[in-house]
């Protein structure tokens, strides 16, 4: 079975590793001329860490990342609306959330693969089915494969060819992200916080012993541009009544490392595959980041698609099974993440969510989190 994976991000590289674990060779084709994951942090929740442990790199990630000892929604002064417990942020086996720099995660994934697996500078143009195989046209070259797995992200070119009417959905919110060389103040160590103000949010977590990742979110029209000369002052003014550490993080971040991104997801596709081509990760079901599960769901895709392909010789049957096993959870994450973001930026919605957080019994919240952290069915 000759498998091509389009996209050298977290989903694509993890898929190559899960296939390799099962003795299935694949090649990854990445458009960029070098690894170029953005300078931001990411949470690998227990469901993703189970997959990382299965392919043998979990401990390497723990060595360069940071365990999250508590994850809390707070008021602007970083006072929790409700304190989290271990049961809310770990699975029944004690697996915890690991916060890590995205570029370090990508590098560890890349380094764990055989040296000839990833080809950089491969700019996808189109693909076609030829005699039961897939011919991929890149700028200046062509490649043939039996199966194409497209992990080329929210703005997937493969998806646009397969499903021209697919649409992304703007959430109404934009975000800024940054990484600062600093340590969390006493009392905030090892924590992940998301502070809610009026129509704005600010999140932060430690991603290494001397680095903190932060993000800021507000309601905004789509496709706006920052005035880079006043950006730090504008952000500090926006979060003026927040904890002093928030403004300190903004001030200490190198201006060129503050990244602005509009927050969008993907409108639900009727299907993820056509013939010998299947979408995975954000290409199939991009979600807003409000549940911290976007990359984790791409990692889960890698786990399921590789195990199913190891059992199914027919691509169409494998892809149908993949969708049936992944749809329910993916739809839950995408829909609830979008709803969470909308309510957090609405006065009444925010008040309602705070009330629910305070009144929901802990065992109910633990059960909800464990449903996210489970891999069902499990192949190991």
mmCIF file with all atom_site columns, N, CA and C in Angstrom, residues 154-203:
data_model
loop_
_atom_site.group_PDB
_atom_site.id
_atom_site.type_symbol
_atom_site.label_atom_id
_atom_site.label_alt_id
_atom_site.label_comp_id
_atom_site.label_asym_id
_atom_site.label_entity_id
_atom_site.label_seq_id
_atom_site.pdbx_PDB_ins_code
_atom_site.Cartn_x
_atom_site.Cartn_y
_atom_site.Cartn_z
_atom_site.occupancy
_atom_site.B_iso_or_equiv
_atom_site.pdbx_formal_charge
_atom_site.auth_seq_id
_atom_site.auth_comp_id
_atom_site.auth_asym_id
_atom_site.auth_atom_id
_atom_site.pdbx_PDB_model_num
ATOM 1   N N  . UNK A 1 154 ? -7.093  23.992 7.395  1.00 0.00 ? 154 UNK A N  1
ATOM 2   C CA . UNK A 1 154 ? -8.377  24.686 7.255  1.00 0.00 ? 154 UNK A CA 1
ATOM 3   C C  . UNK A 1 154 ? -8.643  25.115 5.823  1.00 0.00 ? 154 UNK A C  1
ATOM 4   N N  . UNK A 1 155 ? -7.624  25.608 5.137  1.00 0.00 ? 155 UNK A N  1
ATOM 5   C CA . UNK A 1 155 ? -7.787  26.089 3.758  1.00 0.00 ? 155 UNK A CA 1
ATOM 6   C C  . UNK A 1 155 ? -7.315  25.046 2.752  1.00 0.00 ? 155 UNK A C  1
ATOM 7   N N  . UNK A 1 156 ? -7.640  23.792 3.018  1.00 0.00 ? 156 UNK A N  1
ATOM 8   C CA . UNK A 1 156 ? -7.185  22.656 2.219  1.00 0.00 ? 156 UNK A CA 1
ATOM 9   C C  . UNK A 1 156 ? -7.485  22.812 0.726  1.00 0.00 ? 156 UNK A C  1
ATOM 10  N N  . UNK A 1 157 ? -6.448  22.679 -0.078 1.00 0.00 ? 157 UNK A N  1
ATOM 11  C CA . UNK A 1 157 ? -6.637  22.690 -1.535 1.00 0.00 ? 157 UNK A CA 1
ATOM 12  C C  . UNK A 1 157 ? -7.262  21.385 -2.013 1.00 0.00 ? 157 UNK A C  1
ATOM 13  N N  . UNK A 1 158 ? -6.894  20.299 -1.360 1.00 0.00 ? 158 UNK A N  1
ATOM 14  C CA . UNK A 1 158 ? -7.485  19.013 -1.743 1.00 0.00 ? 158 UNK A CA 1
ATOM 15  C C  . UNK A 1 158 ? -8.993  19.043 -1.499 1.00 0.00 ? 158 UNK A C  1
ATOM 16  N N  . UNK A 1 159 ? -9.404  19.582 -0.361 1.00 0.00 ? 159 UNK A N  1
ATOM 17  C CA . UNK A 1 159 ? -10.838 19.664 -0.066 1.00 0.00 ? 159 UNK A CA 1
ATOM 18  C C  . UNK A 1 159 ? -11.563 20.508 -1.112 1.00 0.00 ? 159 UNK A C  1
ATOM 19  N N  . UNK A 1 160 ? -10.937 21.601 -1.536 1.00 0.00 ? 160 UNK A N  1
ATOM 20  C CA . UNK A 1 160 ? -11.570 22.462 -2.539 1.00 0.00 ? 160 UNK A CA 1
ATOM 21  C C  . UNK A 1 160 ? -11.752 21.731 -3.869 1.00 0.00 ? 160 UNK A C  1
ATOM 22  N N  . UNK A 1 161 ? -10.829 20.815 -4.190 1.00 0.00 ? 161 UNK A N  1
ATOM 23  C CA . UNK A 1 161 ? -11.002 20.033 -5.414 1.00 0.00 ? 161 UNK A CA 1
ATOM 24  C C  . UNK A 1 161 ? -12.088 18.982 -5.226 1.00 0.00 ? 161 UNK A C  1
ATOM 25  N N  . UNK A 1 162 ? -12.076 18.303 -4.071 1.00 0.00 ? 162 UNK A N  1
ATOM 26  C CA . UNK A 1 162 ? -13.076 17.247 -3.837 1.00 0.00 ? 162 UNK A CA 1
ATOM 27  C C  . UNK A 1 162 ? -14.473 17.815 -3.661 1.00 0.00 ? 162 UNK A C  1
ATOM 28  N N  . UNK A 1 163 ? -14.548 18.882 -2.851 1.00 0.00 ? 163 UNK A N  1
ATOM 29  C CA . UNK A 1 163 ? -15.852 19.444 -2.475 1.00 0.00 ? 163 UNK A CA 1
ATOM 30  C C  . UNK A 1 163 ? -15.810 20.961 -2.672 1.00 0.00 ? 163 UNK A C  1
ATOM 31  N N  . UNK A 1 164 ? -16.006 21.414 -3.917 1.00 0.00 ? 164 UNK A N  1
ATOM 32  C CA . UNK A 1 164 ? -15.842 22.837 -4.241 1.00 0.00 ? 164 UNK A CA 1
ATOM 33  C C  . UNK A 1 164 ? -16.756 23.766 -3.445 1.00 0.00 ? 164 UNK A C  1
ATOM 34  N N  . UNK A 1 165 ? -17.875 23.241 -2.949 1.00 0.00 ? 165 UNK A N  1
ATOM 35  C CA . UNK A 1 165 ? -18.815 24.086 -2.231 1.00 0.00 ? 165 UNK A CA 1
ATOM 36  C C  . UNK A 1 165 ? -18.555 24.146 -0.722 1.00 0.00 ? 165 UNK A C  1
ATOM 37  N N  . UNK A 1 166 ? -17.488 23.493 -0.263 1.00 0.00 ? 166 UNK A N  1
ATOM 38  C CA . UNK A 1 166 ? -17.185 23.534 1.167  1.00 0.00 ? 166 UNK A CA 1
ATOM 39  C C  . UNK A 1 166 ? -16.865 24.972 1.580  1.00 0.00 ? 166 UNK A C  1
ATOM 40  N N  . UNK A 1 167 ? -17.236 25.305 2.822  1.00 0.00 ? 167 UNK A N  1
ATOM 41  C CA . UNK A 1 167 ? -17.071 26.679 3.294  1.00 0.00 ? 167 UNK A CA 1
ATOM 42  C C  . UNK A 1 167 ? -16.506 26.721 4.706  1.00 0.00 ? 167 UNK A C  1
ATOM 43  N N  . UNK A 1 168 ? -15.640 27.694 4.939  1.00 0.00 ? 168 UNK A N  1
ATOM 44  C CA . UNK A 1 168 ? -15.224 27.979 6.304  1.00 0.00 ? 168 UNK A CA 1
ATOM 45  C C  . UNK A 1 168 ? -16.259 28.918 6.935  1.00 0.00 ? 168 UNK A C  1
ATOM 46  N N  . UNK A 1 169 ? -16.245 29.013 8.268  1.00 0.00 ? 169 UNK A N  1
ATOM 47  C CA . UNK A 1 169 ? -17.233 29.809 9.000  1.00 0.00 ? 169 UNK A CA 1
ATOM 48  C C  . UNK A 1 169 ? -16.491 30.706 9.993  1.00 0.00 ? 169 UNK A C  1
ATOM 49  N N  . UNK A 1 170 ? -16.592 32.021 9.780  1.00 0.00 ? 170 UNK A N  1
ATOM 50  C CA . UNK A 1 170 ? -15.927 32.959 10.678 1.00 0.00 ? 170 UNK A CA 1
ATOM 51  C C  . UNK A 1 170 ? -16.725 33.073 11.972 1.00 0.00 ? 170 UNK A C  1
ATOM 52  N N  . UNK A 1 171 ? -16.018 33.005 13.093 1.00 0.00 ? 171 UNK A N  1
ATOM 53  C CA . UNK A 1 171 ? -16.666 33.003 14.404 1.00 0.00 ? 171 UNK A CA 1
ATOM 54  C C  . UNK A 1 171 ? -17.108 34.377 14.873 1.00 0.00 ? 171 UNK A C  1
ATOM 55  N N  . UNK A 1 172 ? -16.619 35.429 14.210 1.00 0.00 ? 172 UNK A N  1
ATOM 56  C CA . UNK A 1 172 ? -16.879 36.786 14.689 1.00 0.00 ? 172 UNK A CA 1
ATOM 57  C C  . UNK A 1 172 ? -15.808 37.274 15.641 1.00 0.00 ? 172 UNK A C  1
ATOM 58  N N  . UNK A 1 173 ? -14.770 36.434 15.851 1.00 0.00 ? 173 UNK A N  1
ATOM 59  C CA . UNK A 1 173 ? -13.704 36.788 16.794 1.00 0.00 ? 173 UNK A CA 1
ATOM 60  C C  . UNK A 1 173 ? -12.337 36.680 16.123 1.00 0.00 ? 173 UNK A C  1
ATOM 61  N N  . UNK A 1 174 ? -11.448 37.557 16.541 1.00 0.00 ? 174 UNK A N  1
ATOM 62  C CA . UNK A 1 174 ? -10.060 37.483 16.104 1.00 0.00 ? 174 UNK A CA 1
ATOM 63  C C  . UNK A 1 174 ? -9.179  37.254 17.327 1.00 0.00 ? 174 UNK A C  1
ATOM 64  N N  . UNK A 1 175 ? -7.944  36.811 17.084 1.00 0.00 ? 175 UNK A N  1
ATOM 65  C CA . UNK A 1 175 ? -7.061  36.480 18.211 1.00 0.00 ? 175 UNK A CA 1
ATOM 66  C C  . UNK A 1 175 ? -5.643  36.964 17.943 1.00 0.00 ? 175 UNK A C  1
ATOM 67  N N  . UNK A 1 176 ? -4.925  37.170 19.039 1.00 0.00 ? 176 UNK A N  1
ATOM 68  C CA . UNK A 1 176 ? -3.491  37.443 18.995 1.00 0.00 ? 176 UNK A CA 1
ATOM 69  C C  . UNK A 1 176 ? -2.801  36.413 19.869 1.00 0.00 ? 176 UNK A C  1
ATOM 70  N N  . UNK A 1 177 ? -1.622  35.967 19.446 1.00 0.00 ? 177 UNK A N  1
ATOM 71  C CA . UNK A 1 177 ? -0.889  34.960 20.212 1.00 0.00 ? 177 UNK A CA 1
ATOM 72  C C  . UNK A 1 177 ? 0.574   35.362 20.333 1.00 0.00 ? 177 UNK A C  1
ATOM 73  N N  . UNK A 1 178 ? 1.184   34.932 21.421 1.00 0.00 ? 178 UNK A N  1
ATOM 74  C CA . UNK A 1 178 ? 2.590   35.228 21.607 1.00 0.00 ? 178 UNK A CA 1
ATOM 75  C C  . UNK A 1 178 ? 3.232   34.292 22.608 1.00 0.00 ? 178 UNK A C  1
ATOM 76  N N  . UNK A 1 179 ? 4.559   34.223 22.584 1.00 0.00 ? 179 UNK A N  1
ATOM 77  C CA . UNK A 1 179 ? 5.340   33.449 23.546 1.00 0.00 ? 179 UNK A CA 1
ATOM 78  C C  . UNK A 1 179 ? 6.371   34.383 24.160 1.00 0.00 ? 179 UNK A C  1
ATOM 79  N N  . UNK A 1 180 ? 6.464   34.350 25.486 1.00 0.00 ? 180 UNK A N  1
ATOM 80  C CA . UNK A 1 180 ? 7.361   35.237 26.223 1.00 0.00 ? 180 UNK A CA 1
ATOM 81  C C  . UNK A 1 180 ? 8.344   34.413 27.035 1.00 0.00 ? 180 UNK A C  1
ATOM 82  N N  . UNK A 1 181 ? 9.614   34.824 27.028 1.00 0.00 ? 181 UNK A N  1
ATOM 83  C CA . UNK A 1 181 ? 10.596  34.193 27.909 1.00 0.00 ? 181 UNK A CA 1
ATOM 84  C C  . UNK A 1 181 ? 10.450  34.799 29.297 1.00 0.00 ? 181 UNK A C  1
ATOM 85  N N  . UNK A 1 182 ? 9.736   34.115 30.161 1.00 0.00 ? 182 UNK A N  1
ATOM 86  C CA . UNK A 1 182 ? 9.503   34.565 31.520 1.00 0.00 ? 182 UNK A CA 1
ATOM 87  C C  . UNK A 1 182 ? 9.018   33.365 32.331 1.00 0.00 ? 182 UNK A C  1
ATOM 88  N N  . UNK A 1 183 ? 8.790   33.574 33.599 1.00 0.00 ? 183 UNK A N  1
ATOM 89  C CA . UNK A 1 183 ? 8.203   32.527 34.435 1.00 0.00 ? 183 UNK A CA 1
ATOM 90  C C  . UNK A 1 183 ? 6.911   33.050 35.023 1.00 0.00 ? 183 UNK A C  1
ATOM 91  N N  . UNK A 1 184 ? 6.008   32.152 35.332 1.00 0.00 ? 184 UNK A N  1
ATOM 92  C CA . UNK A 1 184 ? 4.741   32.567 35.924 1.00 0.00 ? 184 UNK A CA 1
ATOM 93  C C  . UNK A 1 184 ? 4.967   33.028 37.362 1.00 0.00 ? 184 UNK A C  1
ATOM 94  N N  . UNK A 1 185 ? 4.260   34.056 37.789 1.00 0.00 ? 185 UNK A N  1
ATOM 95  C CA . UNK A 1 185 ? 4.379   34.518 39.179 1.00 0.00 ? 185 UNK A CA 1
ATOM 96  C C  . UNK A 1 185 ? 3.970   33.427 40.164 1.00 0.00 ? 185 UNK A C  1
ATOM 97  N N  . UNK A 1 186 ? 4.452   33.556 41.383 1.00 0.00 ? 186 UNK A N  1
ATOM 98  C CA . UNK A 1 186 ? 4.128   32.603 42.439 1.00 0.00 ? 186 UNK A CA 1
ATOM 99  C C  . UNK A 1 186 ? 2.610   32.487 42.570 1.00 0.00 ? 186 UNK A C  1
ATOM 100 N N  . UNK A 1 187 ? 2.126   31.261 42.616 1.00 0.00 ? 187 UNK A N  1
ATOM 101 C CA . UNK A 1 187 ? 0.694   31.012 42.714 1.00 0.00 ? 187 UNK A CA 1
ATOM 102 C C  . UNK A 1 187 ? 0.036   30.703 41.388 1.00 0.00 ? 187 UNK A C  1
ATOM 103 N N  . UNK A 1 188 ? 0.717   31.060 40.290 1.00 0.00 ? 188 UNK A N  1
ATOM 104 C CA . UNK A 1 188 ? 0.166   30.785 38.954 1.00 0.00 ? 188 UNK A CA 1
ATOM 105 C C  . UNK A 1 188 ? 0.912   29.661 38.246 1.00 0.00 ? 188 UNK A C  1
ATOM 106 N N  . UNK A 1 189 ? 1.957   29.115 38.906 1.00 0.00 ? 189 UNK A N  1
ATOM 107 C CA . UNK A 1 189 ? 2.802   28.114 38.250 1.00 0.00 ? 189 UNK A CA 1
ATOM 108 C C  . UNK A 1 189 ? 1.999   26.874 37.832 1.00 0.00 ? 189 UNK A C  1
ATOM 109 N N  . UNK A 1 190 ? 2.376   26.336 36.675 1.00 0.00 ? 190 UNK A N  1
ATOM 110 C CA . UNK A 1 190 ? 1.808   25.071 36.220 1.00 0.00 ? 190 UNK A CA 1
ATOM 111 C C  . UNK A 1 190 ? 0.348   25.126 35.821 1.00 0.00 ? 190 UNK A C  1
ATOM 112 N N  . UNK A 1 191 ? -0.190  26.340 35.727 1.00 0.00 ? 191 UNK A N  1
ATOM 113 C CA . UNK A 1 191 ? -1.629  26.467 35.469 1.00 0.00 ? 191 UNK A CA 1
ATOM 114 C C  . UNK A 1 191 ? -1.908  26.930 34.042 1.00 0.00 ? 191 UNK A C  1
ATOM 115 N N  . UNK A 1 192 ? -3.108  26.640 33.589 1.00 0.00 ? 192 UNK A N  1
ATOM 116 C CA . UNK A 1 192 ? -3.619  27.207 32.361 1.00 0.00 ? 192 UNK A CA 1
ATOM 117 C C  . UNK A 1 192 ? -4.839  28.043 32.713 1.00 0.00 ? 192 UNK A C  1
ATOM 118 N N  . UNK A 1 193 ? -4.806  29.326 32.359 1.00 0.00 ? 193 UNK A N  1
ATOM 119 C CA . UNK A 1 193 ? -5.904  30.221 32.711 1.00 0.00 ? 193 UNK A CA 1
ATOM 120 C C  . UNK A 1 193 ? -6.526  30.835 31.460 1.00 0.00 ? 193 UNK A C  1
ATOM 121 N N  . UNK A 1 194 ? -7.835  31.012 31.513 1.00 0.00 ? 194 UNK A N  1
ATOM 122 C CA . UNK A 1 194 ? -8.520  31.831 30.518 1.00 0.00 ? 194 UNK A CA 1
ATOM 123 C C  . UNK A 1 194 ? -9.376  32.830 31.274 1.00 0.00 ? 194 UNK A C  1
ATOM 124 N N  . UNK A 1 195 ? -9.002  34.103 31.191 1.00 0.00 ? 195 UNK A N  1
ATOM 125 C CA . UNK A 1 195 ? -9.680  35.165 31.927 1.00 0.00 ? 195 UNK A CA 1
ATOM 126 C C  . UNK A 1 195 ? -10.728 35.822 31.043 1.00 0.00 ? 195 UNK A C  1
ATOM 127 N N  . UNK A 1 196 ? -11.929 35.978 31.579 1.00 0.00 ? 196 UNK A N  1
ATOM 128 C CA . UNK A 1 196 ? -13.044 36.546 30.828 1.00 0.00 ? 196 UNK A CA 1
ATOM 129 C C  . UNK A 1 196 ? -13.346 37.966 31.285 1.00 0.00 ? 196 UNK A C  1
ATOM 130 N N  . UNK A 1 197 ? -13.363 38.876 30.309 1.00 0.00 ? 197 UNK A N  1
ATOM 131 C CA . UNK A 1 197 ? -13.841 40.226 30.544 1.00 0.00 ? 197 UNK A CA 1
ATOM 132 C C  . UNK A 1 197 ? -15.094 40.456 29.719 1.00 0.00 ? 197 UNK A C  1
ATOM 133 N N  . UNK A 1 198 ? -15.442 41.698 29.491 1.00 0.00 ? 198 UNK A N  1
ATOM 134 C CA . UNK A 1 198 ? -16.646 42.017 28.716 1.00 0.00 ? 198 UNK A CA 1
ATOM 135 C C  . UNK A 1 198 ? -16.335 41.915 27.231 1.00 0.00 ? 198 UNK A C  1
ATOM 136 N N  . UNK A 1 199 ? -16.705 40.796 26.645 1.00 0.00 ? 199 UNK A N  1
ATOM 137 C CA . UNK A 1 199 ? -16.487 40.589 25.211 1.00 0.00 ? 199 UNK A CA 1
ATOM 138 C C  . UNK A 1 199 ? -15.045 40.335 24.830 1.00 0.00 ? 199 UNK A C  1
ATOM 139 N N  . UNK A 1 200 ? -14.176 40.120 25.822 1.00 0.00 ? 200 UNK A N  1
ATOM 140 C CA . UNK A 1 200 ? -12.771 39.828 25.544 1.00 0.00 ? 200 UNK A CA 1
ATOM 141 C C  . UNK A 1 200 ? -12.305 38.694 26.449 1.00 0.00 ? 200 UNK A C  1
ATOM 142 N N  . UNK A 1 201 ? -11.280 37.981 25.990 1.00 0.00 ? 201 UNK A N  1
ATOM 143 C CA . UNK A 1 201 ? -10.702 36.888 26.773 1.00 0.00 ? 201 UNK A CA 1
ATOM 144 C C  . UNK A 1 201 ? -9.181  36.948 26.655 1.00 0.00 ? 201 UNK A C  1
ATOM 145 N N  . UNK A 1 202 ? -8.517  36.487 27.704 1.00 0.00 ? 202 UNK A N  1
ATOM 146 C CA . UNK A 1 202 ? -7.054  36.394 27.681 1.00 0.00 ? 202 UNK A CA 1
ATOM 147 C C  . UNK A 1 202 ? -6.649  35.087 28.340 1.00 0.00 ? 202 UNK A C  1
ATOM 148 N N  . UNK A 1 203 ? -5.862  34.279 27.629 1.00 0.00 ? 203 UNK A N  1
ATOM 149 C CA . UNK A 1 203 ? -5.431  32.996 28.158 1.00 0.00 ? 203 UNK A CA 1
ATOM 150 C C  . UNK A 1 203 ? -3.926  32.912 28.261 1.00 0.00 ? 203 UNK A C  1
#
